[in-house]
Amino acid sequence: TALADAAPKAASAKAVRHYTTADTDIGTLLDDPEARAIVEKHIPGMTTNPQIDMARSMTLKAIQQYAADDVTDARLAAIDAELAKLQ
């Protein structure tokens, strides 16, 4: 059936994570323990900031304008490099 054929595709699609600081919202990154650890490693304190829940629908690149000292291009590049290695 069509439903049975769709199930394996959905499962395999979910297994592959492709996150970026420009396209993936912060909420998705926070909800994935490995991605959350990467963000925390490069921007210490961000994932535990009391205001982080207000930014869940935004990307790291989008909040860069509000936190330019913490969310630098170099840090975003480093986060992207590590996110690309997640399987």
mmCIF file of C-alpha atoms in Angstrom:
data_model
loop_
_atom_site.group_PDB
_atom_site.id
_atom_site.type_symbol
_atom_site.label_atom_id
_atom_site.label_comp_id
_atom_site.label_asym_id
_atom_site.label_seq_id
_atom_site.Cartn_x
_atom_site.Cartn_y
_atom_site.Cartn_z
ATOM 1 C CA THR A 1 0.000 0.000 0.000
ATOM 2 C CA ALA A 2 1.014 3.614 -0.377
ATOM 3 C CA LEU A 3 1.100 4.091 3.378
ATOM 4 C CA ALA A 4 3.409 1.120 3.871
ATOM 5 C CA ASP A 5 5.723 2.449 1.167
ATOM 6 C CA ALA A 6 5.831 5.903 2.750
ATOM 7 C CA ALA A 7 6.781 4.727 6.238
ATOM 8 C CA PRO A 8 10.372 3.640 5.455
ATOM 9 C CA LYS A 9 11.019 6.861 3.542
ATOM 10 C CA ALA A 10 9.784 8.954 6.465
ATOM 11 C CA ALA A 11 11.938 6.994 8.906
ATOM 12 C CA SER A 12 15.060 7.342 6.797
ATOM 13 C CA ALA A 13 14.437 11.050 6.205
ATOM 14 C CA LYS A 14 14.187 11.630 9.932
ATOM 15 C CA ALA A 15 17.444 9.775 10.574
ATOM 16 C CA VAL A 16 19.430 12.271 8.494
ATOM 17 C CA ARG A 17 19.747 15.661 10.147
ATOM 18 C CA HIS A 18 20.763 18.648 8.108
ATOM 19 C CA TYR A 19 20.906 21.667 10.348
ATOM 20 C CA THR A 20 22.385 25.071 9.574
ATOM 21 C CA THR A 21 22.594 28.273 11.551
ATOM 22 C CA ALA A 22 20.883 30.135 8.695
ATOM 23 C CA ASP A 23 17.995 27.745 8.026
ATOM 24 C CA THR A 24 17.267 25.755 11.189
ATOM 25 C CA ASP A 25 15.279 27.419 13.941
ATOM 26 C CA ILE A 26 16.774 27.558 17.413
ATOM 27 C CA GLY A 27 13.950 25.458 18.851
ATOM 28 C CA THR A 28 14.896 22.540 16.600
ATOM 29 C CA LEU A 29 18.547 22.852 17.617
ATOM 30 C CA LEU A 30 17.641 23.021 21.320
ATOM 31 C CA ASP A 31 15.391 19.965 21.052
ATOM 32 C CA ASP A 32 18.218 17.842 19.621
ATOM 33 C CA PRO A 33 20.698 17.068 22.441
ATOM 34 C CA GLU A 34 23.701 16.831 20.096
ATOM 35 C CA ALA A 35 22.881 20.054 18.283
ATOM 36 C CA ARG A 36 22.191 21.780 21.601
ATOM 37 C CA ALA A 37 25.621 20.725 22.881
ATOM 38 C CA ILE A 38 27.277 22.154 19.758
ATOM 39 C CA VAL A 39 25.535 25.508 20.190
ATOM 40 C CA GLU A 40 26.427 25.602 23.898
ATOM 41 C CA LYS A 41 30.060 24.727 23.132
ATOM 42 C CA HIS A 42 30.478 27.674 20.769
ATOM 43 C CA ILE A 43 28.157 30.178 22.471
ATOM 44 C CA PRO A 44 28.373 29.318 26.190
ATOM 45 C CA GLY A 45 25.250 30.189 28.146
ATOM 46 C CA MET A 46 22.990 30.629 25.134
ATOM 47 C CA THR A 47 21.020 27.420 25.607
ATOM 48 C CA THR A 48 20.380 28.189 29.266
ATOM 49 C CA ASN A 49 19.578 31.880 28.832
ATOM 50 C CA PRO A 50 16.157 32.647 30.355
ATOM 51 C CA GLN A 51 15.163 34.501 27.171
ATOM 52 C CA ILE A 52 16.066 31.691 24.751
ATOM 53 C CA ASP A 53 12.478 30.441 24.563
ATOM 54 C CA MET A 54 11.454 33.741 22.969
ATOM 55 C CA ALA A 55 13.904 33.033 20.131
ATOM 56 C CA ARG A 56 12.916 29.396 19.433
ATOM 57 C CA SER A 57 11.307 30.284 16.099
ATOM 58 C CA MET A 58 14.323 32.304 14.921
ATOM 59 C CA THR A 59 17.598 31.061 13.470
ATOM 60 C CA LEU A 60 20.990 31.736 15.012
ATOM 61 C CA LYS A 61 21.823 33.851 11.975
ATOM 62 C CA ALA A 62 18.668 35.924 12.561
ATOM 63 C CA ILE A 63 19.506 36.637 16.210
ATOM 64 C CA GLN A 64 23.052 37.629 15.293
ATOM 65 C CA GLN A 65 21.866 41.227 14.846
ATOM 66 C CA TYR A 66 20.694 41.300 18.473
ATOM 67 C CA ALA A 67 23.730 39.563 19.972
ATOM 68 C CA ALA A 68 26.567 40.427 17.601
ATOM 69 C CA ASP A 69 29.245 40.112 20.303
ATOM 70 C CA ASP A 70 28.223 36.521 21.112
ATOM 71 C CA VAL A 71 26.879 35.307 17.779
ATOM 72 C CA THR A 72 29.826 36.086 15.511
ATOM 73 C CA ASP A 73 30.362 34.939 11.940
ATOM 74 C CA ALA A 74 33.265 32.793 13.149
ATOM 75 C CA ARG A 75 31.116 31.070 15.763
ATOM 76 C CA LEU A 76 28.304 30.483 13.275
ATOM 77 C CA ALA A 77 30.785 28.952 10.847
ATOM 78 C CA ALA A 78 32.169 26.673 13.570
ATOM 79 C CA ILE A 79 28.647 25.607 14.596
ATOM 80 C CA ASP A 80 27.730 24.937 10.945
ATOM 81 C CA ALA A 81 30.864 22.810 10.516
ATOM 82 C CA GLU A 82 29.951 20.643 13.506
ATOM 83 C CA LEU A 83 26.252 20.461 12.638
ATOM 84 C CA ALA A 84 27.226 19.171 9.187
ATOM 85 C CA LYS A 85 28.897 16.167 10.848
ATOM 86 C CA LEU A 86 25.719 15.040 12.644
ATOM 87 C CA GLN A 87 24.183 11.888 11.198
#
